[in-house]
Coordinates of C-alpha atoms in Angstrom, one line a residue:
M94 CA -2.8 -14.2 11.8
K95 CA -6.1 -15.2 10.3
L96 CA -6.9 -12.4 7.9
E97 CA -10.3 -11.4 8.0
K98 CA -10.3 -8.3 5.5
I99 CA -8.3 -6.2 3.1
I100 CA -8.2 -2.6 3.6
T101 CA -7.5 0.0 1.1
L102 CA -7.6 3.8 0.5
G103 CA -9.2 5.1 -2.6
N104 CA -11.3 7.6 -4.6
E105 CA -12.6 8.2 -8.2
P106 CA -9.1 9.2 -9.5
V107 CA -7.4 6.0 -8.4
R108 CA -10.5 3.8 -9.5
L109 CA -8.7 1.7 -12.2
P110 CA -5.6 0.8 -10.0
L111 CA -8.0 -0.1 -7.2
L112 CA -10.2 -2.4 -9.5
A113 CA -6.9 -3.9 -10.8
M114 CA -5.7 -4.4 -7.3
I115 CA -8.9 -6.2 -6.3
R116 CA -9.1 -8.3 -9.5
S117 CA -5.5 -9.5 -8.5
L118 CA -6.8 -10.3 -5.1
R119 CA -9.6 -12.6 -6.4
S120 CA -7.2 -14.1 -9.1
V121 CA -4.9 -15.5 -6.3
G122 CA -7.9 -17.0 -4.7
C123 CA -8.5 -14.7 -1.9
D124 CA -12.3 -13.9 -1.4
L125 CA -11.9 -11.8 1.9
P126 CA -14.1 -8.7 1.8
V127 CA -12.3 -5.6 0.9
W128 CA -12.9 -2.3 2.8
V129 CA -12.3 1.0 1.0
I130 CA -11.4 4.1 3.1
P131 CA -12.4 7.1 1.4
Y132 CA -9.9 9.4 0.6
D133 CA -12.5 12.2 0.1
D134 CA -16.0 12.4 -1.3
R135 CA -15.3 11.1 -4.9
T136 CA -16.6 7.6 -4.5
F137 CA -17.8 5.2 -6.9
D138 CA -19.7 1.7 -7.3
L139 CA -17.6 -0.9 -5.8
P140 CA -17.2 -4.5 -7.1
A141 CA -19.1 -7.3 -5.2
G142 CA -17.6 -8.2 -2.0
C143 CA -16.2 -4.6 -1.3
K144 CA -17.6 -1.6 0.7
W145 CA -16.7 2.1 1.6
W146 CA -15.3 2.1 5.3
K147 CA -15.4 5.4 7.2
N148 CA -15.2 5.8 10.9
D149 CA -16.7 9.4 11.2
E150 CA -15.1 9.8 14.5
I151 CA -11.6 9.5 13.6
C152 CA -12.0 11.2 10.2
D153 CA -13.7 14.1 12.0
F154 CA -11.0 14.3 14.5
I155 CA -8.3 14.3 11.7
E156 CA -9.8 17.1 9.9
K157 CA -10.7 19.0 12.9
E158 CA -6.9 18.9 14.1
G159 CA -5.7 19.7 10.4
G160 CA -4.5 16.5 9.3
R161 CA -4.2 15.4 5.6
P162 CA -6.8 13.2 4.0
V163 CA -4.4 10.3 3.6
M164 CA -4.4 10.3 7.6
R165 CA -7.4 8.5 7.3
K166 CA -5.4 5.3 7.0
Y167 CA -5.2 5.8 11.0
Q168 CA -8.6 4.1 11.0
C169 CA -6.6 0.7 10.7
M170 CA -5.2 1.3 14.3
I171 CA -8.4 0.2 15.9
E172 CA -8.8 -2.8 13.8
A173 CA -7.4 -6.4 13.8
N174 CA -6.8 -9.4 11.5
Y175 CA -6.4 -7.1 8.3
Q176 CA -4.0 -6.6 5.3
F177 CA -3.7 -2.8 4.3
V178 CA -2.6 -2.0 0.6
D179 CA -2.5 1.0 -1.5
S180 CA -4.1 1.1 -4.7
D181 CA -0.9 0.8 -6.7
I182 CA -0.4 -2.7 -5.7
V183 CA -1.2 -6.3 -7.2
F184 CA -1.1 -9.4 -5.5
L185 CA 1.0 -12.3 -6.7
R186 CA 0.1 -14.9 -4.0
N187 CA -2.7 -15.3 -1.5
P188 CA -2.2 -12.8 1.5
A189 CA -4.3 -15.0 3.8
E190 CA -1.9 -18.0 3.1
V191 CA 1.4 -16.0 3.2
L192 CA 0.4 -14.3 6.7
Q193 CA -1.2 -17.4 8.4
P194 CA 2.2 -18.1 10.3
C195 CA 2.8 -14.4 11.1
E196 CA 2.0 -12.3 14.5
G197 CA 1.9 -8.8 15.4
W198 CA 2.8 -6.1 12.9
V199 CA 4.0 -7.4 9.5
A200 CA 5.7 -5.4 6.8
S201 CA 6.9 -6.6 3.5
C202 CA 8.7 -3.7 2.2
C203 CA 12.7 -2.8 1.9
H204 CA 12.7 0.6 3.7
W205 CA 15.0 -1.1 6.2
H206 CA 18.0 0.0 3.7
N207 CA 16.5 3.2 2.9
P208 CA 14.8 4.5 6.0
G209 CA 14.2 8.1 4.7
H210 CA 10.5 9.4 4.8
T211 CA 9.5 7.1 7.5
Y212 CA 10.2 9.5 10.5
T213 CA 10.4 13.1 11.3
E214 CA 13.0 15.0 13.6
H215 CA 10.6 14.6 16.3
S216 CA 9.7 10.9 16.1
L217 CA 13.4 9.6 15.2
P218 CA 14.8 10.1 18.8
L219 CA 11.6 8.1 20.0
I220 CA 12.1 5.3 17.5
K221 CA 15.8 4.9 18.0
A222 CA 15.0 4.5 21.9
R223 CA 13.4 1.3 21.0
S224 CA 16.5 -0.5 19.4
T225 CA 20.1 0.2 18.1
T226 CA 19.0 -1.5 15.0
W227 CA 15.9 0.4 14.5
Q228 CA 16.3 0.3 10.8
R229 CA 14.6 -3.0 10.5
L230 CA 11.6 -2.1 12.4
I231 CA 10.4 0.8 10.1
F232 CA 8.2 0.2 7.2
N233 CA 6.3 1.7 4.2
T234 CA 2.7 2.4 5.0
G235 CA 1.4 1.5 1.6
Q236 CA 1.5 -2.1 2.7
F237 CA 1.3 -3.8 6.1
A238 CA -0.8 -6.3 8.1
C239 CA -1.6 -6.7 11.7
D240 CA -3.4 -9.3 14.1
R241 CA -4.6 -6.9 16.5
A242 CA -5.9 -3.6 17.3
L243 CA -3.2 -1.3 18.5
Y244 CA -5.7 1.4 19.9
D245 CA -9.1 2.2 20.4
I246 CA -10.6 5.7 19.4
D247 CA -10.0 7.3 22.7
S248 CA -6.3 6.1 23.2
F249 CA -5.8 6.9 19.7
K250 CA -6.8 10.5 20.2
R251 CA -5.0 10.8 23.3
T252 CA -1.6 9.7 21.5
A253 CA -2.1 11.7 18.4
T254 CA -2.5 14.9 20.4
H255 CA 0.2 14.2 22.9
P256 CA 2.8 17.4 22.5
D257 CA 5.6 15.0 22.0
Y258 CA 3.7 13.0 19.2
C259 CA 1.4 15.5 17.6
P260 CA 3.9 17.0 15.2
T261 CA 4.6 13.7 13.6
I262 CA 1.1 12.2 13.7
L263 CA -1.1 15.1 13.0
D264 CA 1.0 18.2 11.8
D265 CA 3.2 16.5 9.2
P266 CA 2.7 18.5 6.1
Y267 CA 3.5 15.8 3.6
H268 CA 2.0 12.2 4.4
E269 CA 0.9 9.7 7.0
Q270 CA 4.0 7.5 6.8
P271 CA 6.0 8.9 9.9
G272 CA 2.7 9.1 11.7
I273 CA 1.9 5.4 11.3
N274 CA 5.4 4.3 12.1
L275 CA 5.4 6.2 15.2
L276 CA 2.0 5.0 16.5
V277 CA 3.1 1.4 15.7
H278 CA 6.4 1.9 17.6
L279 CA 4.7 3.4 20.7
S280 CA 2.1 0.5 20.9
G281 CA 4.9 -1.8 21.6
V282 CA 3.5 -4.4 19.2
P283 CA 6.2 -6.9 17.8
I284 CA 7.1 -5.9 14.2
S285 CA 8.6 -8.2 11.6
N286 CA 9.4 -7.9 8.0
L287 CA 9.3 -10.6 5.3
T288 CA 12.0 -9.2 3.4
L289 CA 14.3 -9.8 6.2
P290 CA 15.5 -13.3 7.9
P291 CA 13.9 -15.8 8.5
A292 CA 11.8 -15.3 5.6
N293 CA 14.0 -13.6 3.2
M294 CA 11.4 -12.6 0.7
E295 CA 12.5 -11.0 -2.5
S296 CA 11.8 -7.3 -2.9
T297 CA 7.8 -6.3 -3.1
W298 CA 8.9 -2.9 -4.9
A299 CA 8.6 -2.4 -8.6
G300 CA 11.5 -0.3 -8.5
D301 CA 13.8 -3.2 -7.8
Y302 CA 13.1 -4.9 -11.2
H303 CA 14.5 -3.5 -14.2
D304 CA 14.4 -6.2 -17.0
A305 CA 11.9 -8.4 -18.5
D306 CA 13.5 -11.5 -16.7
Y307 CA 12.4 -10.4 -13.3
E308 CA 11.0 -13.7 -12.4
R309 CA 14.3 -15.3 -12.4
F310 CA 14.3 -13.8 -8.6
W311 CA 11.5 -16.2 -7.7
Q312 CA 12.5 -19.6 -8.3
V313 CA 12.0 -20.4 -4.8
E314 CA 8.1 -20.1 -4.0
A315 CA 8.7 -19.3 -0.3
R316 CA 10.7 -16.3 -1.3
K317 CA 8.5 -15.0 -4.2
P318 CA 7.0 -11.6 -3.1
Y319 CA 3.2 -12.1 -2.4
L320 CA 2.5 -8.6 -3.7
M321 CA 4.1 -5.9 -5.9
H322 CA 4.0 -2.5 -5.1
W323 CA 4.7 0.6 -7.5
A324 CA 5.6 3.1 -4.5
G325 CA 7.0 6.2 -6.3
E326 CA 7.2 4.3 -9.8
K327 CA 5.1 4.9 -12.5
M328 CA 3.1 1.9 -13.8
S329 CA 4.4 2.2 -17.5
P330 CA 4.1 -0.5 -20.2
E331 CA 7.6 0.4 -21.1
R332 CA 8.6 -1.4 -17.8
P333 CA 8.3 -5.3 -18.2
I334 CA 7.3 -5.7 -14.3
S335 CA 4.2 -3.4 -15.0
E336 CA 2.7 -6.2 -17.0
L337 CA 1.7 -7.4 -13.7
F338 CA -0.6 -4.7 -13.3
F339 CA -2.0 -4.2 -16.7
Q340 CA -3.2 -7.8 -17.2
Y341 CA -5.8 -6.9 -14.9
L342 CA -7.2 -4.0 -17.1
T343 CA -9.1 -4.3 -20.4
E344 CA -7.5 -2.6 -23.5
D345 CA -10.0 0.3 -22.9
E346 CA -9.0 0.5 -19.4
Q347 CA -5.4 0.4 -20.2
Q348 CA -5.8 3.5 -22.5
Q349 CA -8.0 5.5 -20.1
F350 CA -5.5 4.9 -17.1
L351 CA -2.4 6.2 -19.3
E352 CA -3.9 9.0 -20.8
S353 CA -4.9 10.2 -17.3
Q354 CA -1.3 9.8 -16.1
H355 CA -0.3 11.5 -19.3
E356 CA -2.3 14.4 -20.2
G357 CA -1.0 16.0 -23.4
S358 CA -1.7 16.6 -27.3
P359 CA -3.7 14.2 -29.5
S360 CA -0.2 13.0 -31.1
T361 CA 0.6 12.1 -27.5
A362 CA -2.6 10.2 -27.2
R363 CA -2.2 8.4 -30.4
R364 CA 1.4 7.2 -29.3
L365 CA 0.0 5.9 -26.0
K366 CA -2.6 4.0 -27.7
Q367 CA -0.3 2.4 -30.0
K368 CA 2.0 1.3 -26.9
I369 CA -1.2 0.1 -25.0
R370 CA -2.3 -2.1 -28.1
A371 CA 0.9 -3.5 -28.5
A372 CA 1.4 -4.4 -24.9
W373 CA -2.2 -5.7 -24.6
H374 CA -1.5 -8.1 -27.4
A375 CA 1.8 -9.0 -25.9
L376 CA 0.2 -10.0 -22.9
K377 CA -2.6 -12.0 -24.6
D378 CA 0.1 -14.0 -26.7
S379 CA 2.2 -14.6 -23.5

């Protein structure tokens, strides 16, 4: 796979995590353009090398059909040679180098041992029909890459509105994850996961790292995660793994981020400021 771009989804409320993700991408030597799908109209000025990317036909279709804004991720289905990441991710290695030998649809999550939230009651029979070991083929939709367009706009619309698929792709009241899993399975694209053989990459989920010595799992460079994802996990300075995120924010940005996550009394804000300052100085001294 020859990556041509990084795609993400964002708006003003996730500006700081999004900036940290982009800074981490540049720090590992990746200068690919970053396309940001607008979650809504709350956009902001992006760094150099980044642009807002909205396919009006797909977004208007999703809105007309009653889909959720996060389903704008479906735009990725018509693109090729990209890495998609949510804003709560930092890169640890250059994705262009890691993914170069890969083909098809590439995941790097551990949802294979926790497949919940990747399907609906409507889509699970369809996914099971593909393989008796279907769990190895499902994935988290906060991070994925693909070397080919799986649909054009017309075929996407036909698939999304098909009576057997619409309840999962457009009508799911919670999120886009079952919809993207189903769209990928229906396309027939080969699916691989870097945390499974032969790559056997260590977990890319921050929730799997609980103590300060998390790098002990990464002694073999080829098995080191190339990104870290906080899906469902708070980016808290009390969690050692979160230093990977906070190092890409200034001290003021750290304070803004944590105050936005913990709105409360002035005393709460003061305690957070003290924690942030201590964490910031620890990072500078390390």
